[in-house]
Amino acid sequence: MAAEGQDNKPVRIVLVEDDEPIRRRLAAILNAWPGADLLAECATLAEAMAAIAAQPLDLLVTDLKLPDGNGIAAIQQLRRTQPEAEAMVISVMTDERIVLDAIEAGAAGYLLKDADSLDL
């Protein structure tokens, strides 16, 4: 993924988080980043799949446990349709198998939701 500034294009991001207060917090962090363009804020897997299909993106930030499925499906869809894009998981789940499943699906990283905003 090219960082903003290399080609002066913002990083196009889709955020997937079903918990509204957490989604708002993450969206505020991303919107405060001058190099970011938050394309969509999704609360469900269905919304995420539609956002991935609707436009090119550079980064998918997704929760895993969603009301209608698992964020790993969104990562897999992103890998199939936009292999140059990156995916990051943000979750409260720290089970080693879940982390490995996300990385095997194509996630480049795994962040914990309870991390400090600066760390995120």
Short mmCIF file of N, CA, C and O in Angstrom, two decimals:
data_model
loop_
_atom_site.label_atom_id
_atom_site.label_comp_id
_atom_site.label_asym_id
_atom_site.label_seq_id
_atom_site.Cartn_x
_atom_site.Cartn_y
_atom_site.Cartn_z
N MET A 1 0.85 -1.17 0.00
CA MET A 1 0.00 0.00 0.00
C MET A 1 0.89 1.23 0.00
O MET A 1 1.78 1.37 0.82
N ALA A 2 0.64 2.12 -0.89
CA ALA A 2 1.41 3.35 -0.97
C ALA A 2 0.95 4.32 0.11
O ALA A 2 -0.23 4.50 0.33
N ALA A 3 1.88 4.91 0.78
CA ALA A 3 1.55 5.90 1.79
C ALA A 3 1.18 7.21 1.10
O ALA A 3 1.69 7.53 0.04
N GLU A 4 0.31 7.96 1.73
CA GLU A 4 -0.05 9.27 1.20
C GLU A 4 1.22 10.10 1.12
O GLU A 4 2.05 10.06 1.99
N GLY A 5 1.33 10.81 0.07
CA GLY A 5 2.50 11.65 -0.11
C GLY A 5 3.39 11.12 -1.22
O GLY A 5 4.01 11.87 -1.92
N GLN A 6 3.45 9.79 -1.36
CA GLN A 6 4.28 9.22 -2.43
C GLN A 6 3.70 9.58 -3.79
O GLN A 6 4.42 9.89 -4.71
N ASP A 7 2.39 9.52 -3.90
CA ASP A 7 1.76 9.92 -5.15
C ASP A 7 0.68 10.97 -4.88
O ASP A 7 -0.13 11.26 -5.73
N ASN A 8 0.70 11.54 -3.66
CA ASN A 8 -0.23 12.59 -3.23
C ASN A 8 -1.69 12.16 -3.26
O ASN A 8 -2.57 13.01 -3.29
N LYS A 9 -1.95 10.88 -3.25
CA LYS A 9 -3.31 10.38 -3.18
C LYS A 9 -3.58 9.88 -1.77
O LYS A 9 -2.74 9.20 -1.19
N PRO A 10 -4.74 10.21 -1.23
CA PRO A 10 -5.05 9.70 0.11
C PRO A 10 -5.29 8.18 0.07
O PRO A 10 -5.64 7.62 -0.96
N VAL A 11 -5.08 7.56 1.21
CA VAL A 11 -5.35 6.13 1.36
C VAL A 11 -6.86 5.96 1.46
O VAL A 11 -7.50 6.51 2.37
N ARG A 12 -7.43 5.22 0.53
CA ARG A 12 -8.89 5.01 0.48
C ARG A 12 -9.24 3.85 1.41
O ARG A 12 -8.77 2.73 1.21
N ILE A 13 -10.09 4.13 2.41
CA ILE A 13 -10.35 3.18 3.48
C ILE A 13 -11.83 2.85 3.60
O ILE A 13 -12.69 3.73 3.50
N VAL A 14 -12.11 1.56 3.86
CA VAL A 14 -13.44 1.11 4.25
C VAL A 14 -13.32 0.56 5.67
O VAL A 14 -12.46 -0.27 5.94
N LEU A 15 -14.17 1.05 6.55
CA LEU A 15 -14.19 0.65 7.95
C LEU A 15 -15.41 -0.22 8.21
O LEU A 15 -16.52 0.14 7.82
N VAL A 16 -15.19 -1.36 8.87
CA VAL A 16 -16.29 -2.29 9.17
C VAL A 16 -16.29 -2.58 10.67
O VAL A 16 -15.37 -3.21 11.18
N GLU A 17 -17.31 -2.09 11.36
CA GLU A 17 -17.45 -2.28 12.80
C GLU A 17 -18.92 -2.18 13.16
O GLU A 17 -19.56 -1.18 12.85
N ASP A 18 -19.46 -3.20 13.82
CA ASP A 18 -20.88 -3.20 14.13
C ASP A 18 -21.24 -2.39 15.37
O ASP A 18 -22.36 -1.93 15.49
N ASP A 19 -20.31 -2.19 16.27
CA ASP A 19 -20.58 -1.43 17.49
C ASP A 19 -20.48 0.06 17.16
O ASP A 19 -19.39 0.57 16.86
N GLU A 20 -21.61 0.77 17.21
CA GLU A 20 -21.64 2.16 16.74
C GLU A 20 -20.67 3.08 17.47
O GLU A 20 -19.95 3.86 16.81
N PRO A 21 -20.59 3.07 18.81
CA PRO A 21 -19.62 3.96 19.47
C PRO A 21 -18.17 3.67 19.05
O PRO A 21 -17.39 4.61 18.85
N ILE A 22 -17.83 2.42 18.90
CA ILE A 22 -16.47 2.08 18.47
C ILE A 22 -16.27 2.50 17.02
O ILE A 22 -15.22 3.03 16.66
N ARG A 23 -17.27 2.28 16.18
CA ARG A 23 -17.17 2.69 14.78
C ARG A 23 -16.96 4.20 14.68
O ARG A 23 -16.13 4.68 13.91
N ARG A 24 -17.71 4.96 15.48
CA ARG A 24 -17.55 6.43 15.47
C ARG A 24 -16.14 6.82 15.93
O ARG A 24 -15.53 7.73 15.35
N ARG A 25 -15.63 6.15 16.97
CA ARG A 25 -14.28 6.44 17.47
C ARG A 25 -13.24 6.18 16.38
O ARG A 25 -12.36 7.00 16.12
N LEU A 26 -13.34 5.01 15.74
CA LEU A 26 -12.38 4.66 14.69
C LEU A 26 -12.50 5.59 13.49
O LEU A 26 -11.50 6.00 12.91
N ALA A 27 -13.74 5.94 13.13
CA ALA A 27 -13.95 6.86 12.00
C ALA A 27 -13.33 8.22 12.31
O ALA A 27 -12.72 8.84 11.44
N ALA A 28 -13.47 8.68 13.56
CA ALA A 28 -12.88 9.97 13.94
C ALA A 28 -11.36 9.92 13.83
O ALA A 28 -10.73 10.88 13.36
N ILE A 29 -10.76 8.81 14.24
CA ILE A 29 -9.31 8.65 14.13
C ILE A 29 -8.89 8.69 12.67
O ILE A 29 -7.95 9.39 12.29
N LEU A 30 -9.61 7.95 11.83
CA LEU A 30 -9.28 7.90 10.40
C LEU A 30 -9.52 9.25 9.72
O LEU A 30 -8.73 9.68 8.89
N ASN A 31 -10.61 9.91 10.09
CA ASN A 31 -10.90 11.23 9.49
C ASN A 31 -9.90 12.29 9.92
O ASN A 31 -9.68 13.27 9.20
N ALA A 32 -9.27 12.10 11.08
CA ALA A 32 -8.27 13.06 11.55
C ALA A 32 -6.92 12.86 10.85
O ALA A 32 -6.06 13.72 10.90
N TRP A 33 -6.75 11.74 10.20
CA TRP A 33 -5.51 11.44 9.48
C TRP A 33 -5.57 12.16 8.13
O TRP A 33 -6.40 11.83 7.27
N PRO A 34 -4.70 13.13 7.88
CA PRO A 34 -4.74 13.88 6.62
C PRO A 34 -4.54 13.01 5.38
O PRO A 34 -4.99 13.35 4.31
N GLY A 35 -3.87 11.88 5.54
CA GLY A 35 -3.60 11.01 4.40
C GLY A 35 -4.68 9.99 4.12
O GLY A 35 -4.48 9.10 3.30
N ALA A 36 -5.83 10.11 4.81
CA ALA A 36 -6.89 9.12 4.66
C ALA A 36 -8.12 9.70 3.97
O ALA A 36 -8.43 10.88 4.11
N ASP A 37 -8.81 8.83 3.26
CA ASP A 37 -10.11 9.14 2.67
C ASP A 37 -11.03 8.00 3.08
O ASP A 37 -10.96 6.91 2.50
N LEU A 38 -11.86 8.22 4.10
CA LEU A 38 -12.77 7.19 4.59
C LEU A 38 -13.95 7.10 3.63
O LEU A 38 -14.81 7.97 3.60
N LEU A 39 -13.96 6.04 2.82
CA LEU A 39 -14.97 5.88 1.78
C LEU A 39 -16.30 5.39 2.33
O LEU A 39 -17.36 5.76 1.82
N ALA A 40 -16.24 4.51 3.35
CA ALA A 40 -17.48 3.92 3.88
C ALA A 40 -17.27 3.47 5.30
O ALA A 40 -16.19 3.01 5.66
N GLU A 41 -18.33 3.61 6.09
CA GLU A 41 -18.40 3.07 7.45
C GLU A 41 -19.51 2.03 7.44
O GLU A 41 -20.67 2.37 7.25
N CYS A 42 -19.15 0.78 7.65
CA CYS A 42 -20.09 -0.32 7.54
C CYS A 42 -20.34 -0.98 8.89
O CYS A 42 -19.41 -1.14 9.68
N ALA A 43 -21.59 -1.38 9.12
CA ALA A 43 -21.95 -2.04 10.38
C ALA A 43 -22.17 -3.53 10.20
O ALA A 43 -22.28 -4.26 11.19
N THR A 44 -22.24 -3.99 8.96
CA THR A 44 -22.51 -5.41 8.70
C THR A 44 -21.58 -5.93 7.61
O THR A 44 -20.98 -5.16 6.85
N LEU A 45 -21.51 -7.25 7.53
CA LEU A 45 -20.74 -7.89 6.47
C LEU A 45 -21.34 -7.55 5.10
O LEU A 45 -20.61 -7.27 4.15
N ALA A 46 -22.66 -7.53 5.00
CA ALA A 46 -23.31 -7.20 3.72
C ALA A 46 -22.92 -5.80 3.26
O ALA A 46 -22.63 -5.60 2.07
N GLU A 47 -22.92 -4.84 4.17
CA GLU A 47 -22.51 -3.48 3.81
C GLU A 47 -21.05 -3.45 3.37
O GLU A 47 -20.69 -2.75 2.42
N ALA A 48 -20.21 -4.22 4.06
CA ALA A 48 -18.79 -4.27 3.71
C ALA A 48 -18.60 -4.84 2.31
O ALA A 48 -17.82 -4.32 1.52
N MET A 49 -19.30 -5.94 2.02
CA MET A 49 -19.17 -6.56 0.70
C MET A 49 -19.61 -5.59 -0.40
O MET A 49 -18.96 -5.51 -1.45
N ALA A 50 -20.68 -4.84 -0.14
CA ALA A 50 -21.16 -3.86 -1.12
C ALA A 50 -20.13 -2.74 -1.30
O ALA A 50 -19.87 -2.30 -2.43
N ALA A 51 -19.52 -2.28 -0.21
CA ALA A 51 -18.52 -1.21 -0.29
C ALA A 51 -17.28 -1.67 -1.05
O ALA A 51 -16.71 -0.92 -1.84
N ILE A 52 -16.86 -2.92 -0.82
CA ILE A 52 -15.70 -3.46 -1.53
C ILE A 52 -15.99 -3.56 -3.02
O ILE A 52 -15.14 -3.27 -3.85
N ALA A 53 -17.21 -3.94 -3.36
CA ALA A 53 -17.59 -4.09 -4.77
C ALA A 53 -17.79 -2.74 -5.46
O ALA A 53 -17.63 -2.64 -6.67
N ALA A 54 -18.11 -1.71 -4.69
CA ALA A 54 -18.51 -0.43 -5.28
C ALA A 54 -17.35 0.43 -5.76
O ALA A 54 -17.53 1.25 -6.66
N GLN A 55 -16.16 0.26 -5.16
CA GLN A 55 -15.09 1.19 -5.47
C GLN A 55 -13.73 0.60 -5.13
O GLN A 55 -13.63 -0.25 -4.26
N PRO A 56 -12.70 1.08 -5.79
CA PRO A 56 -11.35 0.65 -5.41
C PRO A 56 -10.99 1.23 -4.05
O PRO A 56 -11.36 2.35 -3.72
N LEU A 57 -10.30 0.44 -3.25
CA LEU A 57 -9.82 0.93 -1.97
C LEU A 57 -8.40 0.47 -1.74
O LEU A 57 -7.91 -0.41 -2.45
N ASP A 58 -7.77 1.08 -0.77
CA ASP A 58 -6.40 0.74 -0.43
C ASP A 58 -6.31 -0.05 0.87
O ASP A 58 -5.39 -0.83 1.06
N LEU A 59 -7.30 0.17 1.77
CA LEU A 59 -7.25 -0.44 3.08
C LEU A 59 -8.64 -0.77 3.59
O LEU A 59 -9.52 0.09 3.58
N LEU A 60 -8.80 -2.00 4.03
CA LEU A 60 -10.02 -2.45 4.70
C LEU A 60 -9.65 -2.62 6.17
O LEU A 60 -8.70 -3.33 6.49
N VAL A 61 -10.39 -1.95 7.05
CA VAL A 61 -10.22 -2.12 8.50
C VAL A 61 -11.50 -2.78 8.98
O VAL A 61 -12.57 -2.17 8.90
N THR A 62 -11.40 -4.03 9.44
CA THR A 62 -12.61 -4.77 9.75
C THR A 62 -12.57 -5.47 11.10
O THR A 62 -11.54 -5.99 11.51
N ASP A 63 -13.72 -5.47 11.73
CA ASP A 63 -13.97 -6.30 12.90
C ASP A 63 -14.19 -7.71 12.36
O ASP A 63 -14.46 -7.90 11.17
N LEU A 64 -14.10 -8.70 13.22
CA LEU A 64 -14.35 -10.07 12.78
C LEU A 64 -15.78 -10.51 13.08
O LEU A 64 -16.47 -11.04 12.22
N LYS A 65 -16.22 -10.27 14.29
CA LYS A 65 -17.55 -10.73 14.69
C LYS A 65 -18.58 -9.66 14.31
O LYS A 65 -18.69 -8.62 14.95
N LEU A 66 -19.33 -9.95 13.25
CA LEU A 66 -20.34 -9.04 12.74
C LEU A 66 -21.71 -9.69 12.86
O LEU A 66 -21.81 -10.93 12.91
N PRO A 67 -22.78 -8.94 12.89
CA PRO A 67 -24.11 -9.52 13.11
C PRO A 67 -24.54 -10.51 12.04
O PRO A 67 -25.33 -11.42 12.31
N ASP A 68 -24.01 -10.37 10.82
CA ASP A 68 -24.42 -11.25 9.73
C ASP A 68 -23.28 -12.08 9.16
O ASP A 68 -23.38 -12.61 8.06
N GLY A 69 -22.20 -12.22 9.91
CA GLY A 69 -21.10 -13.05 9.42
C GLY A 69 -19.78 -12.67 10.06
O GLY A 69 -19.73 -11.99 11.09
N ASN A 70 -18.70 -13.08 9.40
CA ASN A 70 -17.37 -12.86 9.93
C ASN A 70 -16.59 -11.96 8.98
O ASN A 70 -16.65 -12.11 7.76
N GLY A 71 -15.84 -11.02 9.55
CA GLY A 71 -15.04 -10.10 8.76
C GLY A 71 -14.01 -10.79 7.88
O GLY A 71 -13.53 -10.22 6.91
N ILE A 72 -13.67 -12.04 8.21
CA ILE A 72 -12.73 -12.79 7.37
C ILE A 72 -13.29 -12.93 5.95
O ILE A 72 -12.55 -12.87 4.98
N ALA A 73 -14.60 -13.05 5.83
CA ALA A 73 -15.22 -13.14 4.50
C ALA A 73 -14.97 -11.85 3.70
O ALA A 73 -14.74 -11.90 2.49
N ALA A 74 -14.99 -10.70 4.37
CA ALA A 74 -14.71 -9.44 3.69
C ALA A 74 -13.25 -9.38 3.25
O ALA A 74 -12.95 -8.92 2.14
N ILE A 75 -12.36 -9.88 4.11
CA ILE A 75 -10.94 -9.91 3.75
C ILE A 75 -10.74 -10.81 2.53
O ILE A 75 -10.02 -10.44 1.58
N GLN A 76 -11.37 -11.96 2.52
CA GLN A 76 -11.25 -12.89 1.39
C GLN A 76 -11.79 -12.27 0.11
O GLN A 76 -11.19 -12.41 -0.96
N GLN A 77 -12.91 -11.56 0.21
CA GLN A 77 -13.49 -10.89 -0.96
C GLN A 77 -12.54 -9.81 -1.47
O GLN A 77 -12.33 -9.67 -2.68
N LEU A 78 -11.96 -9.06 -0.55
CA LEU A 78 -11.00 -8.02 -0.94
C LEU A 78 -9.80 -8.64 -1.65
O LEU A 78 -9.35 -8.14 -2.68
N ARG A 79 -9.28 -9.73 -1.14
CA ARG A 79 -8.13 -10.42 -1.75
C ARG A 79 -8.47 -10.88 -3.17
O ARG A 79 -7.63 -10.81 -4.06
N ARG A 80 -9.69 -11.38 -3.36
CA ARG A 80 -10.10 -11.87 -4.69
C ARG A 80 -10.28 -10.74 -5.69
O ARG A 80 -9.91 -10.87 -6.86
N THR A 81 -10.86 -9.63 -5.25
CA THR A 81 -11.24 -8.58 -6.19
C THR A 81 -10.26 -7.41 -6.26
O THR A 81 -10.20 -6.73 -7.28
N GLN A 82 -9.52 -7.17 -5.17
CA GLN A 82 -8.57 -6.05 -5.14
C GLN A 82 -7.29 -6.51 -4.43
O GLN A 82 -6.99 -6.07 -3.32
N PRO A 83 -6.56 -7.39 -5.06
CA PRO A 83 -5.40 -8.00 -4.39
C PRO A 83 -4.31 -7.01 -3.98
O PRO A 83 -3.51 -7.31 -3.11
N GLU A 84 -4.31 -5.82 -4.56
CA GLU A 84 -3.30 -4.83 -4.19
C GLU A 84 -3.66 -4.10 -2.89
O GLU A 84 -2.81 -3.44 -2.30
N ALA A 85 -4.89 -4.20 -2.45
CA ALA A 85 -5.34 -3.53 -1.23
C ALA A 85 -4.90 -4.32 0.01
O ALA A 85 -4.65 -5.53 -0.07
N GLU A 86 -4.80 -3.63 1.13
CA GLU A 86 -4.42 -4.24 2.40
C GLU A 86 -5.66 -4.39 3.28
O GLU A 86 -6.64 -3.67 3.10
N ALA A 87 -5.56 -5.29 4.24
CA ALA A 87 -6.63 -5.48 5.21
C ALA A 87 -6.03 -5.52 6.60
O ALA A 87 -4.99 -6.12 6.82
N MET A 88 -6.70 -4.85 7.52
CA MET A 88 -6.33 -4.86 8.93
C MET A 88 -7.55 -5.31 9.73
O MET A 88 -8.66 -4.88 9.43
N VAL A 89 -7.31 -6.13 10.73
CA VAL A 89 -8.38 -6.56 11.62
C VAL A 89 -8.30 -5.72 12.88
O VAL A 89 -7.22 -5.45 13.40
N ILE A 90 -9.47 -5.31 13.35
CA ILE A 90 -9.55 -4.65 14.66
C ILE A 90 -10.60 -5.41 15.45
O ILE A 90 -11.73 -5.56 15.01
N SER A 91 -10.18 -5.98 16.57
CA SER A 91 -11.06 -6.88 17.30
C SER A 91 -10.71 -6.89 18.78
O SER A 91 -9.63 -6.46 19.18
N VAL A 92 -11.62 -7.41 19.58
CA VAL A 92 -11.34 -7.66 21.00
C VAL A 92 -10.87 -9.08 21.19
O VAL A 92 -10.36 -9.44 22.23
N MET A 93 -11.06 -9.91 20.17
CA MET A 93 -10.69 -11.32 20.27
C MET A 93 -9.19 -11.49 20.10
O MET A 93 -8.61 -11.00 19.13
N THR A 94 -8.59 -12.19 21.04
CA THR A 94 -7.14 -12.40 20.99
C THR A 94 -6.78 -13.87 20.88
O THR A 94 -5.60 -14.22 20.97
N ASP A 95 -7.77 -14.71 20.65
CA ASP A 95 -7.52 -16.14 20.50
C ASP A 95 -6.54 -16.37 19.35
O ASP A 95 -6.73 -15.84 18.25
N GLU A 96 -5.50 -17.14 19.60
CA GLU A 96 -4.44 -17.35 18.60
C GLU A 96 -4.99 -17.90 17.29
O GLU A 96 -4.59 -17.48 16.21
N ARG A 97 -5.95 -18.82 17.36
CA ARG A 97 -6.51 -19.42 16.13
C ARG A 97 -7.23 -18.36 15.30
O ARG A 97 -7.13 -18.33 14.07
N ILE A 98 -7.96 -17.48 15.96
CA ILE A 98 -8.69 -16.42 15.25
C ILE A 98 -7.72 -15.46 14.57
O ILE A 98 -7.91 -15.07 13.42
N VAL A 99 -6.67 -15.10 15.28
CA VAL A 99 -5.65 -14.21 14.70
C VAL A 99 -5.01 -14.88 13.49
O VAL A 99 -4.87 -14.26 12.43
N LEU A 100 -4.65 -16.14 13.63
CA LEU A 100 -4.03 -16.86 12.50
C LEU A 100 -4.99 -16.99 11.32
O LEU A 100 -4.57 -16.84 10.17
N ASP A 101 -6.27 -17.26 11.60
CA ASP A 101 -7.26 -17.35 10.52
C ASP A 101 -7.33 -16.04 9.74
O ASP A 101 -7.40 -16.04 8.51
N ALA A 102 -7.31 -14.92 10.45
CA ALA A 102 -7.39 -13.62 9.80
C ALA A 102 -6.15 -13.36 8.95
O ALA A 102 -6.25 -12.89 7.81
N ILE A 103 -4.99 -13.70 9.47
CA ILE A 103 -3.75 -13.50 8.72
C ILE A 103 -3.70 -14.42 7.51
O ILE A 103 -3.31 -14.01 6.41
N GLU A 104 -4.13 -15.67 7.69
CA GLU A 104 -4.17 -16.61 6.56
C GLU A 104 -5.13 -16.15 5.48
O GLU A 104 -4.92 -16.40 4.30
N ALA A 105 -6.19 -15.44 5.87
CA ALA A 105 -7.15 -14.92 4.90
C ALA A 105 -6.59 -13.73 4.13
O ALA A 105 -7.11 -13.36 3.09
N GLY A 106 -5.51 -13.12 4.66
CA GLY A 106 -4.89 -12.01 3.95
C GLY A 106 -4.75 -10.74 4.75
O GLY A 106 -4.33 -9.72 4.21
N ALA A 107 -5.09 -10.76 6.03
CA ALA A 107 -4.93 -9.56 6.85
C ALA A 107 -3.44 -9.27 7.04
O ALA A 107 -2.66 -10.17 7.30
N ALA A 108 -3.09 -8.01 6.90
CA ALA A 108 -1.70 -7.60 7.08
C ALA A 108 -1.37 -7.34 8.55
O ALA A 108 -0.21 -7.30 8.93
N GLY A 109 -2.41 -7.13 9.36
CA GLY A 109 -2.18 -6.84 10.76
C GLY A 109 -3.43 -7.05 11.58
O GLY A 109 -4.53 -7.24 11.05
N TYR A 110 -3.25 -7.01 12.90
CA TYR A 110 -4.33 -7.30 13.85
C TYR A 110 -4.20 -6.31 14.99
O TYR A 110 -3.19 -6.32 15.69
N LEU A 111 -5.18 -5.44 15.15
CA LEU A 111 -5.17 -4.42 16.20
C LEU A 111 -6.25 -4.74 17.23
O LEU A 111 -7.31 -5.25 16.88
N LEU A 112 -5.98 -4.40 18.48
CA LEU A 112 -6.97 -4.59 19.53
C LEU A 112 -7.78 -3.32 19.71
O LEU A 112 -7.22 -2.22 19.77
N LYS A 113 -9.11 -3.47 19.81
CA LYS A 113 -10.01 -2.32 19.94
C LYS A 113 -9.72 -1.48 21.17
O LYS A 113 -9.95 -0.28 21.16
N ASP A 114 -9.26 -2.12 22.22
CA ASP A 114 -9.05 -1.37 23.45
C ASP A 114 -7.71 -0.64 23.47
O ASP A 114 -7.35 -0.03 24.48
N ALA A 115 -7.01 -0.63 22.37
CA ALA A 115 -5.73 0.10 22.28
C ALA A 115 -6.01 1.61 22.37
O ALA A 115 -7.07 2.10 22.00
N ASP A 116 -5.03 2.32 22.86
CA ASP A 116 -5.10 3.78 22.94
C ASP A 116 -5.26 4.35 21.53
O ASP A 116 -4.70 3.84 20.58
N SER A 117 -6.01 5.43 21.41
CA SER A 117 -6.24 6.06 20.11
C SER A 117 -4.94 6.40 19.39
O SER A 117 -4.83 6.24 18.18
N LEU A 118 -3.96 6.87 20.13
CA LEU A 118 -2.66 7.19 19.52
C LEU A 118 -2.00 5.96 18.96
O LEU A 118 -1.41 5.97 17.87
N ASP A 119 -2.12 4.82 19.68
CA ASP A 119 -1.55 3.57 19.19
C ASP A 119 -2.23 3.11 17.91
O ASP A 119 -1.59 2.59 17.00
N LEU A 120 -3.56 3.29 17.85
CA LEU A 120 -4.28 2.91 16.64
C LEU A 120 -3.84 3.77 15.47
O LEU A 120 -3.68 3.32 14.37
#
